[in-house]
């Protein structure tokens, strides 16, 4: 694991401390989770841009038809009928 060090304003520092105490975690854990969530968000935004420039292939697009099938039928009542 790599250590990152950065400065924040006094207001943000006290807010981080308040939230960490309220959530019952230490500040490092709170900040690690915040950085992780932000990076996931950024990757998702980048993925969306990439998809706009590289549309689905015919094979990938064929899978979209499967989504139109709707939910699978519930056959659980058949086990009682044969019982």
PDB file of N, CA, C and O in Angstrom:
ATOM      1  N   UNK A   1       0.856  -1.163   0.000  1.00  0.00           N
ATOM      2  CA  UNK A   1       0.000   0.000   0.000  1.00  0.00           C
ATOM      3  C   UNK A   1       0.906   1.231   0.000  1.00  0.00           C
ATOM      4  O   UNK A   1       1.935   1.248   0.656  1.00  0.00           O
ATOM      5  N   UNK A   2       0.515   2.247  -0.746  1.00  0.00           N
ATOM      6  CA  UNK A   2       1.294   3.471  -0.859  1.00  0.00           C
ATOM      7  C   UNK A   2       0.650   4.573  -0.027  1.00  0.00           C
ATOM      8  O   UNK A   2      -0.571   4.687   0.004  1.00  0.00           O
ATOM      9  N   UNK A   3       1.467   5.366   0.629  1.00  0.00           N
ATOM     10  CA  UNK A   3       0.944   6.474   1.414  1.00  0.00           C
ATOM     11  C   UNK A   3       0.853   7.718   0.545  1.00  0.00           C
ATOM     12  O   UNK A   3       1.791   8.049  -0.168  1.00  0.00           O
ATOM     13  N   UNK A   4      -0.294   8.378   0.588  1.00  0.00           N
ATOM     14  CA  UNK A   4      -0.479   9.670  -0.062  1.00  0.00           C
ATOM     15  C   UNK A   4      -0.595  10.727   1.025  1.00  0.00           C
ATOM     16  O   UNK A   4      -1.179  10.477   2.074  1.00  0.00           O
ATOM     17  N   UNK A   5      -0.071  11.881   0.760  1.00  0.00           N
ATOM     18  CA  UNK A   5      -0.147  12.975   1.718  1.00  0.00           C
ATOM     19  C   UNK A   5      -0.563  14.231   0.969  1.00  0.00           C
ATOM     20  O   UNK A   5      -0.008  14.541  -0.086  1.00  0.00           O
ATOM     21  N   UNK A   6      -1.566  14.928   1.497  1.00  0.00           N
ATOM     22  CA  UNK A   6      -2.015  16.150   0.848  1.00  0.00           C
ATOM     23  C   UNK A   6      -2.615  17.086   1.888  1.00  0.00           C
ATOM     24  O   UNK A   6      -2.950  16.676   2.997  1.00  0.00           O
ATOM     25  N   UNK A   7      -2.724  18.322   1.517  1.00  0.00           N
ATOM     26  CA  UNK A   7      -3.255  19.338   2.422  1.00  0.00           C
ATOM     27  C   UNK A   7      -4.698  19.662   2.055  1.00  0.00           C
ATOM     28  O   UNK A   7      -5.067  19.644   0.886  1.00  0.00           O
ATOM     29  N   UNK A   8      -5.501  19.917   3.076  1.00  0.00           N
ATOM     30  CA  UNK A   8      -6.879  20.361   2.883  1.00  0.00           C
ATOM     31  C   UNK A   8      -7.120  21.550   3.797  1.00  0.00           C
ATOM     32  O   UNK A   8      -6.379  21.781   4.751  1.00  0.00           O
ATOM     33  N   UNK A   9      -8.164  22.279   3.500  1.00  0.00           N
ATOM     34  CA  UNK A   9      -8.517  23.423   4.342  1.00  0.00           C
ATOM     35  C   UNK A   9      -8.975  22.968   5.722  1.00  0.00           C
ATOM     36  O   UNK A   9      -9.378  21.816   5.917  1.00  0.00           O
ATOM     37  N   UNK A  10      -8.917  23.893   6.667  1.00  0.00           N
ATOM     38  CA  UNK A  10      -9.297  23.580   8.044  1.00  0.00           C
ATOM     39  C   UNK A  10     -10.743  23.086   8.128  1.00  0.00           C
ATOM     40  O   UNK A  10     -11.051  22.158   8.875  1.00  0.00           O
ATOM     41  N   UNK A  11     -11.627  23.707   7.365  1.00  0.00           N
ATOM     42  CA  UNK A  11     -13.039  23.312   7.397  1.00  0.00           C
ATOM     43  C   UNK A  11     -13.207  21.865   6.915  1.00  0.00           C
ATOM     44  O   UNK A  11     -13.912  21.075   7.551  1.00  0.00           O
ATOM     45  N   UNK A  12     -12.549  21.506   5.794  1.00  0.00           N
ATOM     46  CA  UNK A  12     -12.648  20.147   5.285  1.00  0.00           C
ATOM     47  C   UNK A  12     -12.045  19.145   6.269  1.00  0.00           C
ATOM     48  O   UNK A  12     -12.584  18.064   6.473  1.00  0.00           O
ATOM     49  N   UNK A  13     -10.932  19.511   6.884  1.00  0.00           N
ATOM     50  CA  UNK A  13     -10.280  18.613   7.847  1.00  0.00           C
ATOM     51  C   UNK A  13     -11.195  18.329   9.031  1.00  0.00           C
ATOM     52  O   UNK A  13     -11.322  17.180   9.464  1.00  0.00           O
ATOM     53  N   UNK A  14     -11.834  19.362   9.541  1.00  0.00           N
ATOM     54  CA  UNK A  14     -12.726  19.141  10.683  1.00  0.00           C
ATOM     55  C   UNK A  14     -13.969  18.363  10.267  1.00  0.00           C
ATOM     56  O   UNK A  14     -14.484  17.545  11.034  1.00  0.00           O
ATOM     57  N   UNK A  15     -14.434  18.572   9.043  1.00  0.00           N
ATOM     58  CA  UNK A  15     -15.589  17.818   8.560  1.00  0.00           C
ATOM     59  C   UNK A  15     -15.231  16.343   8.363  1.00  0.00           C
ATOM     60  O   UNK A  15     -16.026  15.453   8.691  1.00  0.00           O
ATOM     61  N   UNK A  16     -14.033  16.069   7.852  1.00  0.00           N
ATOM     62  CA  UNK A  16     -13.571  14.690   7.720  1.00  0.00           C
ATOM     63  C   UNK A  16     -13.524  14.031   9.093  1.00  0.00           C
ATOM     64  O   UNK A  16     -13.987  12.897   9.277  1.00  0.00           O
ATOM     65  N   UNK A  17     -12.967  14.725  10.061  1.00  0.00           N
ATOM     66  CA  UNK A  17     -12.878  14.186  11.423  1.00  0.00           C
ATOM     67  C   UNK A  17     -14.269  13.917  11.993  1.00  0.00           C
ATOM     68  O   UNK A  17     -14.517  12.872  12.587  1.00  0.00           O
ATOM     69  N   UNK A  18     -15.195  14.846  11.795  1.00  0.00           N
ATOM     70  CA  UNK A  18     -16.559  14.697  12.312  1.00  0.00           C
ATOM     71  C   UNK A  18     -17.235  13.475  11.693  1.00  0.00           C
ATOM     72  O   UNK A  18     -17.842  12.669  12.386  1.00  0.00           O
ATOM     73  N   UNK A  19     -17.115  13.328  10.369  1.00  0.00           N
ATOM     74  CA  UNK A  19     -17.742  12.190   9.700  1.00  0.00           C
ATOM     75  C   UNK A  19     -17.096  10.871  10.122  1.00  0.00           C
ATOM     76  O   UNK A  19     -17.776   9.865  10.300  1.00  0.00           O
ATOM     77  N   UNK A  20     -15.785  10.868  10.254  1.00  0.00           N
ATOM     78  CA  UNK A  20     -15.090   9.644  10.678  1.00  0.00           C
ATOM     79  C   UNK A  20     -15.593   9.210  12.055  1.00  0.00           C
ATOM     80  O   UNK A  20     -15.886   8.024  12.269  1.00  0.00           O
ATOM     81  N   UNK A  21     -15.713  10.157  12.967  1.00  0.00           N
ATOM     82  CA  UNK A  21     -16.208   9.835  14.303  1.00  0.00           C
ATOM     83  C   UNK A  21     -17.652   9.352  14.248  1.00  0.00           C
ATOM     84  O   UNK A  21     -18.022   8.381  14.911  1.00  0.00           O
ATOM     85  N   UNK A  22     -18.468  10.013  13.458  1.00  0.00           N
ATOM     86  CA  UNK A  22     -19.878   9.651  13.350  1.00  0.00           C
ATOM     87  C   UNK A  22     -20.039   8.251  12.755  1.00  0.00           C
ATOM     88  O   UNK A  22     -20.914   7.483  13.157  1.00  0.00           O
ATOM     89  N   UNK A  23     -19.194   7.905  11.790  1.00  0.00           N
ATOM     90  CA  UNK A  23     -19.279   6.599  11.139  1.00  0.00           C
ATOM     91  C   UNK A  23     -18.511   5.504  11.875  1.00  0.00           C
ATOM     92  O   UNK A  23     -18.613   4.327  11.525  1.00  0.00           O
ATOM     93  N   UNK A  24     -17.716   5.905  12.850  1.00  0.00           N
ATOM     94  CA  UNK A  24     -16.950   4.930  13.625  1.00  0.00           C
ATOM     95  C   UNK A  24     -15.765   4.343  12.873  1.00  0.00           C
ATOM     96  O   UNK A  24     -15.421   3.178  13.066  1.00  0.00           O
ATOM     97  N   UNK A  25     -15.166   5.145  11.992  1.00  0.00           N
ATOM     98  CA  UNK A  25     -13.985   4.714  11.247  1.00  0.00           C
ATOM     99  C   UNK A  25     -12.886   5.755  11.452  1.00  0.00           C
ATOM    100  O   UNK A  25     -13.149   6.859  11.918  1.00  0.00           O
ATOM    101  N   UNK A  26     -11.665   5.387  11.103  1.00  0.00           N
ATOM    102  CA  UNK A  26     -10.621   6.404  11.224  1.00  0.00           C
ATOM    103  C   UNK A  26     -10.587   7.258   9.955  1.00  0.00           C
ATOM    104  O   UNK A  26     -11.162   6.891   8.934  1.00  0.00           O
ATOM    105  N   UNK A  27      -9.928   8.380  10.055  1.00  0.00           N
ATOM    106  CA  UNK A  27      -9.894   9.322   8.920  1.00  0.00           C
ATOM    107  C   UNK A  27      -9.298   8.689   7.675  1.00  0.00           C
ATOM    108  O   UNK A  27      -9.787   8.909   6.566  1.00  0.00           O
ATOM    109  N   UNK A  28      -8.239   7.906   7.846  1.00  0.00           N
ATOM    110  CA  UNK A  28      -7.598   7.278   6.690  1.00  0.00           C
ATOM    111  C   UNK A  28      -8.577   6.393   5.939  1.00  0.00           C
ATOM    112  O   UNK A  28      -8.620   6.404   4.707  1.00  0.00           O
ATOM    113  N   UNK A  29      -9.359   5.613   6.663  1.00  0.00           N
ATOM    114  CA  UNK A  29     -10.324   4.731   6.011  1.00  0.00           C
ATOM    115  C   UNK A  29     -11.378   5.549   5.267  1.00  0.00           C
ATOM    116  O   UNK A  29     -11.751   5.218   4.144  1.00  0.00           O
ATOM    117  N   UNK A  30     -11.844   6.609   5.878  1.00  0.00           N
ATOM    118  CA  UNK A  30     -12.836   7.478   5.234  1.00  0.00           C
ATOM    119  C   UNK A  30     -12.277   8.087   3.954  1.00  0.00           C
ATOM    120  O   UNK A  30     -12.936   8.073   2.907  1.00  0.00           O
ATOM    121  N   UNK A  31     -11.044   8.567   4.000  1.00  0.00           N
ATOM    122  CA  UNK A  31     -10.430   9.181   2.826  1.00  0.00           C
ATOM    123  C   UNK A  31     -10.103   8.149   1.752  1.00  0.00           C
ATOM    124  O   UNK A  31     -10.281   8.419   0.562  1.00  0.00           O
ATOM    125  N   UNK A  32      -9.652   6.948   2.158  1.00  0.00           N
ATOM    126  CA  UNK A  32      -9.411   5.884   1.168  1.00  0.00           C
ATOM    127  C   UNK A  32     -10.690   5.550   0.415  1.00  0.00           C
ATOM    128  O   UNK A  32     -10.692   5.415  -0.807  1.00  0.00           O
ATOM    129  N   UNK A  33     -11.795   5.427   1.144  1.00  0.00           N
ATOM    130  CA  UNK A  33     -13.075   5.106   0.512  1.00  0.00           C
ATOM    131  C   UNK A  33     -13.519   6.239  -0.410  1.00  0.00           C
ATOM    132  O   UNK A  33     -14.029   5.990  -1.505  1.00  0.00           O
ATOM    133  N   UNK A  34     -13.317   7.482   0.010  1.00  0.00           N
ATOM    134  CA  UNK A  34     -13.696   8.626  -0.825  1.00  0.00           C
ATOM    135  C   UNK A  34     -12.889   8.654  -2.119  1.00  0.00           C
ATOM    136  O   UNK A  34     -13.443   8.878  -3.204  1.00  0.00           O
ATOM    137  N   UNK A  35     -11.591   8.414  -2.023  1.00  0.00           N
ATOM    138  CA  UNK A  35     -10.746   8.392  -3.215  1.00  0.00           C
ATOM    139  C   UNK A  35     -11.163   7.246  -4.121  1.00  0.00           C
ATOM    140  O   UNK A  35     -11.296   7.415  -5.344  1.00  0.00           O
ATOM    141  N   UNK A  36     -11.406   6.081  -3.546  1.00  0.00           N
ATOM    142  CA  UNK A  36     -11.824   4.924  -4.336  1.00  0.00           C
ATOM    143  C   UNK A  36     -13.121   5.213  -5.092  1.00  0.00           C
ATOM    144  O   UNK A  36     -13.219   4.964  -6.297  1.00  0.00           O
ATOM    145  N   UNK A  37     -14.116   5.744  -4.401  1.00  0.00           N
ATOM    146  CA  UNK A  37     -15.399   6.043  -5.051  1.00  0.00           C
ATOM    147  C   UNK A  37     -15.242   7.073  -6.163  1.00  0.00           C
ATOM    148  O   UNK A  37     -15.870   6.959  -7.209  1.00  0.00           O
ATOM    149  N   UNK A  38     -14.413   8.061  -5.935  1.00  0.00           N
ATOM    150  CA  UNK A  38     -14.214   9.085  -6.962  1.00  0.00           C
ATOM    151  C   UNK A  38     -13.526   8.494  -8.193  1.00  0.00           C
ATOM    152  O   UNK A  38     -13.891   8.811  -9.331  1.00  0.00           O
ATOM    153  N   UNK A  39     -12.546   7.632  -7.981  1.00  0.00           N
ATOM    154  CA  UNK A  39     -11.864   6.999  -9.107  1.00  0.00           C
ATOM    155  C   UNK A  39     -12.806   6.085  -9.886  1.00  0.00           C
ATOM    156  O   UNK A  39     -12.759   6.038 -11.116  1.00  0.00           O
ATOM    157  N   UNK A  40     -13.680   5.374  -9.201  1.00  0.00           N
ATOM    158  CA  UNK A  40     -14.674   4.532  -9.873  1.00  0.00           C
ATOM    159  C   UNK A  40     -15.585   5.407 -10.735  1.00  0.00           C
ATOM    160  O   UNK A  40     -15.888   5.068 -11.881  1.00  0.00           O
ATOM    161  N   UNK A  41     -16.002   6.541 -10.190  1.00  0.00           N
ATOM    162  CA  UNK A  41     -16.855   7.474 -10.937  1.00  0.00           C
ATOM    163  C   UNK A  41     -16.148   7.984 -12.187  1.00  0.00           C
ATOM    164  O   UNK A  41     -16.723   8.014 -13.281  1.00  0.00           O
ATOM    165  N   UNK A  42     -14.893   8.363 -12.046  1.00  0.00           N
ATOM    166  CA  UNK A  42     -14.129   8.864 -13.185  1.00  0.00           C
ATOM    167  C   UNK A  42     -13.955   7.790 -14.253  1.00  0.00           C
ATOM    168  O   UNK A  42     -14.081   8.069 -15.442  1.00  0.00           O
ATOM    169  N   UNK A  43     -13.669   6.546 -13.818  1.00  0.00           N
ATOM    170  CA  UNK A  43     -13.543   5.451 -14.791  1.00  0.00           C
ATOM    171  C   UNK A  43     -14.854   5.222 -15.527  1.00  0.00           C
ATOM    172  O   UNK A  43     -14.859   4.971 -16.730  1.00  0.00           O
ATOM    173  N   UNK A  44     -15.961   5.309 -14.823  1.00  0.00           N
ATOM    174  CA  UNK A  44     -17.260   5.129 -15.449  1.00  0.00           C
ATOM    175  C   UNK A  44     -17.546   6.205 -16.479  1.00  0.00           C
ATOM    176  O   UNK A  44     -18.065   5.919 -17.565  1.00  0.00           O
ATOM    177  N   UNK A  45     -17.199   7.429 -16.162  1.00  0.00           N
ATOM    178  CA  UNK A  45     -17.392   8.519 -17.121  1.00  0.00           C
ATOM    179  C   UNK A  45     -16.519   8.303 -18.356  1.00  0.00           C
ATOM    180  O   UNK A  45     -16.944   8.540 -19.479  1.00  0.00           O
ATOM    181  N   UNK A  46     -15.308   7.831 -18.146  1.00  0.00           N
ATOM    182  CA  UNK A  46     -14.396   7.578 -19.255  1.00  0.00           C
ATOM    183  C   UNK A  46     -14.919   6.431 -20.122  1.00  0.00           C
ATOM    184  O   UNK A  46     -14.825   6.481 -21.350  1.00  0.00           O
ATOM    185  N   UNK A  47     -15.459   5.393 -19.477  1.00  0.00           N
ATOM    186  CA  UNK A  47     -16.032   4.270 -20.229  1.00  0.00           C
ATOM    187  C   UNK A  47     -17.174   4.737 -21.118  1.00  0.00           C
ATOM    188  O   UNK A  47     -17.300   4.297 -22.256  1.00  0.00           O
ATOM    189  N   UNK A  48     -18.018   5.617 -20.602  1.00  0.00           N
ATOM    190  CA  UNK A  48     -19.149   6.115 -21.391  1.00  0.00           C
ATOM    191  C   UNK A  48     -18.656   6.856 -22.631  1.00  0.00           C
ATOM    192  O   UNK A  48     -19.204   6.684 -23.725  1.00  0.00           O
ATOM    193  N   UNK A  49     -17.624   7.653 -22.481  1.00  0.00           N
ATOM    194  CA  UNK A  49     -17.060   8.375 -23.630  1.00  0.00           C
ATOM    195  C   UNK A  49     -16.486   7.393 -24.656  1.00  0.00           C
ATOM    196  O   UNK A  49     -16.656   7.561 -25.855  1.00  0.00           O
ATOM    197  N   UNK A  50     -15.804   6.351 -24.173  1.00  0.00           N
ATOM    198  CA  UNK A  50     -15.230   5.356 -25.072  1.00  0.00           C
ATOM    199  C   UNK A  50     -16.309   4.624 -25.858  1.00  0.00           C
ATOM    200  O   UNK A  50     -16.155   4.362 -27.048  1.00  0.00           O
ATOM    201  N   UNK A  51     -17.424   4.294 -25.208  1.00  0.00           N
ATOM    202  CA  UNK A  51     -18.507   3.591 -25.891  1.00  0.00           C
ATOM    203  C   UNK A  51     -19.132   4.457 -26.977  1.00  0.00           C
ATOM    204  O   UNK A  51     -19.602   3.948 -27.994  1.00  0.00           O
ATOM    205  N   UNK A  52     -19.166   5.758 -26.771  1.00  0.00           N
ATOM    206  CA  UNK A  52     -19.723   6.650 -27.794  1.00  0.00           C
ATOM    207  C   UNK A  52     -18.864   6.637 -29.047  1.00  0.00           C
ATOM    208  O   UNK A  52     -19.374   6.764 -30.154  1.00  0.00           O
ATOM    209  N   UNK A  53     -17.562   6.467 -28.889  1.00  0.00           N
ATOM    210  CA  UNK A  53     -16.647   6.476 -30.028  1.00  0.00           C
ATOM    211  C   UNK A  53     -16.434   5.092 -30.627  1.00  0.00           C
ATOM    212  O   UNK A  53     -15.884   4.971 -31.717  1.00  0.00           O
ATOM    213  N   UNK A  54     -16.862   4.055 -29.936  1.00  0.00           N
ATOM    214  CA  UNK A  54     -16.698   2.676 -30.428  1.00  0.00           C
ATOM    215  C   UNK A  54     -18.019   1.941 -30.220  1.00  0.00           C
ATOM    216  O   UNK A  54     -18.213   1.279 -29.207  1.00  0.00           O
ATOM    217  N   UNK A  55     -18.951   2.074 -31.164  1.00  0.00           N
ATOM    218  CA  UNK A  55     -20.256   1.428 -30.985  1.00  0.00           C
ATOM    219  C   UNK A  55     -20.133  -0.092 -30.907  1.00  0.00           C
ATOM    220  O   UNK A  55     -19.104  -0.664 -31.263  1.00  0.00           O
ATOM    221  N   UNK A  56     -21.194  -0.725 -30.445  1.00  0.00           N
ATOM    222  CA  UNK A  56     -21.200  -2.173 -30.300  1.00  0.00           C
ATOM    223  C   UNK A  56     -21.025  -2.863 -31.639  1.00  0.00           C
ATOM    224  O   UNK A  56     -21.499  -2.386 -32.668  1.00  0.00           O
ATOM    225  N   UNK A  57     -20.358  -4.007 -31.606  1.00  0.00           N
ATOM    226  CA  UNK A  57     -20.259  -4.835 -32.808  1.00  0.00           C
ATOM    227  C   UNK A  57     -21.598  -5.546 -33.006  1.00  0.00           C
ATOM    228  O   UNK A  57     -22.455  -5.543 -32.114  1.00  0.00           O
ATOM    229  N   UNK A  58     -21.777  -6.172 -34.154  1.00  0.00           N
ATOM    230  CA  UNK A  58     -23.024  -6.886 -34.429  1.00  0.00           C
ATOM    231  C   UNK A  58     -23.250  -7.992 -33.392  1.00  0.00           C
ATOM    232  O   UNK A  58     -24.377  -8.195 -32.924  1.00  0.00           O
ATOM    233  N   UNK A  59     -22.187  -8.693 -33.023  1.00  0.00           N
ATOM    234  CA  UNK A  59     -22.303  -9.751 -32.021  1.00  0.00           C
ATOM    235  C   UNK A  59     -22.715  -9.217 -30.660  1.00  0.00           C
ATOM    236  O   UNK A  59     -23.547  -9.802 -29.969  1.00  0.00           O
ATOM    237  N   UNK A  60     -22.127  -8.093 -30.260  1.00  0.00           N
ATOM    238  CA  UNK A  60     -22.482  -7.491 -28.969  1.00  0.00           C
ATOM    239  C   UNK A  60     -23.911  -6.965 -28.997  1.00  0.00           C
ATOM    240  O   UNK A  60     -24.651  -7.094 -28.024  1.00  0.00           O
ATOM    241  N   UNK A  61     -24.299  -6.370 -30.114  1.00  0.00           N
ATOM    242  CA  UNK A  61     -25.642  -5.816 -30.224  1.00  0.00           C
ATOM    243  C   UNK A  61     -26.696  -6.917 -30.188  1.00  0.00           C
ATOM    244  O   UNK A  61     -27.821  -6.696 -29.739  1.00  0.00           O
ATOM    245  N   UNK A  62     -26.357  -8.112 -30.659  1.00  0.00           N
ATOM    246  CA  UNK A  62     -27.324  -9.210 -30.658  1.00  0.00           C
ATOM    247  C   UNK A  62     -27.746  -9.593 -29.244  1.00  0.00           C
ATOM    248  O   UNK A  62     -28.830 -10.114 -29.036  1.00  0.00           O
ATOM    249  N   UNK A  63     -26.882  -9.339 -28.279  1.00  0.00           N
ATOM    250  CA  UNK A  63     -27.232  -9.642 -26.889  1.00  0.00           C
ATOM    251  C   UNK A  63     -28.325  -8.727 -26.365  1.00  0.00           C
ATOM    252  O   UNK A  63     -29.023  -9.081 -25.415  1.00  0.00           O
ATOM    253  N   UNK A  64     -28.517  -7.572 -26.962  1.00  0.00           N
ATOM    254  CA  UNK A  64     -29.550  -6.645 -26.522  1.00  0.00           C
ATOM    255  C   UNK A  64     -30.936  -7.251 -26.702  1.00  0.00           C
ATOM    256  O   UNK A  64     -31.856  -6.950 -25.950  1.00  0.00           O
ATOM    257  N   UNK A  65     -31.099  -8.117 -27.695  1.00  0.00           N
ATOM    258  CA  UNK A  65     -32.386  -8.762 -27.908  1.00  0.00           C
ATOM    259  C   UNK A  65     -32.765  -9.632 -26.714  1.00  0.00           C
ATOM    260  O   UNK A  65     -33.937  -9.764 -26.383  1.00  0.00           O
ATOM    261  N   UNK A  66     -31.794 -10.212 -26.062  1.00  0.00           N
ATOM    262  CA  UNK A  66     -32.056 -11.046 -24.894  1.00  0.00           C
ATOM    263  C   UNK A  66     -32.719 -10.234 -23.798  1.00  0.00           C
ATOM    264  O   UNK A  66     -33.591 -10.729 -23.087  1.00  0.00           O
ATOM    265  N   UNK A  67     -32.345  -8.980 -23.644  1.00  0.00           N
ATOM    266  CA  UNK A  67     -32.925  -8.128 -22.615  1.00  0.00           C
ATOM    267  C   UNK A  67     -34.418  -7.925 -22.839  1.00  0.00           C
ATOM    268  O   UNK A  67     -35.162  -7.689 -21.895  1.00  0.00           O
ATOM    269  N   UNK A  68     -34.877  -8.051 -24.071  1.00  0.00           N
ATOM    270  CA  UNK A  68     -36.284  -7.855 -24.377  1.00  0.00           C
ATOM    271  C   UNK A  68     -37.133  -9.061 -23.995  1.00  0.00           C
ATOM    272  O   UNK A  68     -38.349  -9.002 -24.027  1.00  0.00           O
ATOM    273  N   UNK A  69     -36.512 -10.175 -23.649  1.00  0.00           N
ATOM    274  CA  UNK A  69     -37.265 -11.356 -23.271  1.00  0.00           C
ATOM    275  C   UNK A  69     -38.031 -11.152 -21.974  1.00  0.00           C
ATOM    276  O   UNK A  69     -39.003 -11.824 -21.710  1.00  0.00           O
ATOM    277  N   UNK A  70     -37.559 -10.237 -21.150  1.00  0.00           N
ATOM    278  CA  UNK A  70     -38.189 -10.011 -19.853  1.00  0.00           C
ATOM    279  C   UNK A  70     -37.723 -11.040 -18.847  1.00  0.00           C
ATOM    280  O   UNK A  70     -36.869 -11.879 -19.130  1.00  0.00           O
ATOM    281  N   UNK A  71     -38.292 -11.007 -17.651  1.00  0.00           N
ATOM    282  CA  UNK A  71     -37.858 -11.940 -16.612  1.00  0.00           C
ATOM    283  C   UNK A  71     -38.249 -13.371 -16.953  1.00  0.00           C
ATOM    284  O   UNK A  71     -39.236 -13.614 -17.646  1.00  0.00           O
ATOM    285  N   UNK A  72     -37.473 -14.299 -16.454  1.00  0.00           N
ATOM    286  CA  UNK A  72     -37.776 -15.712 -16.663  1.00  0.00           C
ATOM    287  C   UNK A  72     -39.078 -16.057 -15.954  1.00  0.00           C
ATOM    288  O   UNK A  72     -39.416 -15.478 -14.922  1.00  0.00           O
ATOM    289  N   UNK A  73     -39.808 -16.995 -16.493  1.00  0.00           N
ATOM    290  CA  UNK A  73     -41.068 -17.402 -15.884  1.00  0.00           C
ATOM    291  C   UNK A  73     -40.801 -18.161 -14.593  1.00  0.00           C
ATOM    292  O   UNK A  73     -39.777 -18.817 -14.442  1.00  0.00           O
ATOM    293  N   UNK A  74     -41.751 -18.084 -13.695  1.00  0.00           N
ATOM    294  CA  UNK A  74     -41.641 -18.780 -12.422  1.00  0.00           C
ATOM    295  C   UNK A  74     -42.303 -20.150 -12.563  1.00  0.00           C
ATOM    296  O   UNK A  74     -43.516 -20.254 -12.692  1.00  0.00           O
ATOM    297  N   UNK A  75     -41.495 -21.210 -12.576  1.00  0.00           N
ATOM    298  CA  UNK A  75     -41.994 -22.567 -12.734  1.00  0.00           C
ATOM    299  C   UNK A  75     -42.077 -23.299 -11.401  1.00  0.00           C
ATOM    300  O   UNK A  75     -42.300 -24.503 -11.359  1.00  0.00           O
ATOM    301  N   UNK A  76     -41.916 -22.582 -10.281  1.00  0.00           N
ATOM    302  CA  UNK A  76     -41.878 -23.250  -8.979  1.00  0.00           C
ATOM    303  C   UNK A  76     -43.179 -23.972  -8.653  1.00  0.00           C
ATOM    304  O   UNK A  76     -43.171 -24.965  -7.933  1.00  0.00           O
ATOM    305  N   UNK A  77     -44.313 -23.513  -9.179  1.00  0.00           N
ATOM    306  CA  UNK A  77     -45.581 -24.174  -8.883  1.00  0.00           C
ATOM    307  C   UNK A  77     -45.672 -25.556  -9.535  1.00  0.00           C
ATOM    308  O   UNK A  77     -46.469 -26.393  -9.121  1.00  0.00           O
ATOM    309  N   UNK A  78     -44.847 -25.847 -10.546  1.00  0.00           N
ATOM    310  CA  UNK A  78     -44.883 -27.152 -11.207  1.00  0.00           C
ATOM    311  C   UNK A  78     -44.432 -28.265 -10.268  1.00  0.00           C
ATOM    312  O   UNK A  78     -44.902 -29.392 -10.374  1.00  0.00           O
ATOM    313  N   UNK A  79     -43.506 -27.948  -9.372  1.00  0.00           N
ATOM    314  CA  UNK A  79     -43.045 -28.990  -8.453  1.00  0.00           C
ATOM    315  C   UNK A  79     -44.178 -29.446  -7.541  1.00  0.00           C
ATOM    316  O   UNK A  79     -44.259 -30.615  -7.177  1.00  0.00           O
ATOM    317  N   UNK A  80     -45.072 -28.562  -7.185  1.00  0.00           N
ATOM    318  CA  UNK A  80     -46.224 -28.937  -6.352  1.00  0.00           C
ATOM    319  C   UNK A  80     -47.246 -29.717  -7.185  1.00  0.00           C
ATOM    320  O   UNK A  80     -47.927 -30.602  -6.672  1.00  0.00           O
ATOM    321  N   UNK A  81     -47.374 -29.433  -8.468  1.00  0.00           N
ATOM    322  CA  UNK A  81     -48.356 -30.098  -9.317  1.00  0.00           C
ATOM    323  C   UNK A  81     -47.997 -31.558  -9.583  1.00  0.00           C
ATOM    324  O   UNK A  81     -48.877 -32.391  -9.763  1.00  0.00           O
ATOM    325  N   UNK A  82     -46.701 -31.875  -9.595  1.00  0.00           N
ATOM    326  CA  UNK A  82     -46.285 -33.241  -9.888  1.00  0.00           C
ATOM    327  C   UNK A  82     -46.173 -34.075  -8.632  1.00  0.00           C
ATOM    328  O   UNK A  82     -46.010 -35.271  -8.707  1.00  0.00           O
ATOM    329  N   UNK A  83     -46.214 -33.445  -7.485  1.00  0.00           N
ATOM    330  CA  UNK A  83     -45.942 -34.063  -6.215  1.00  0.00           C
ATOM    331  C   UNK A  83     -46.841 -35.087  -5.754  1.00  0.00           C
ATOM    332  O   UNK A  83     -46.750 -36.078  -5.238  1.00  0.00           O
TER     333      UNK A  83
END
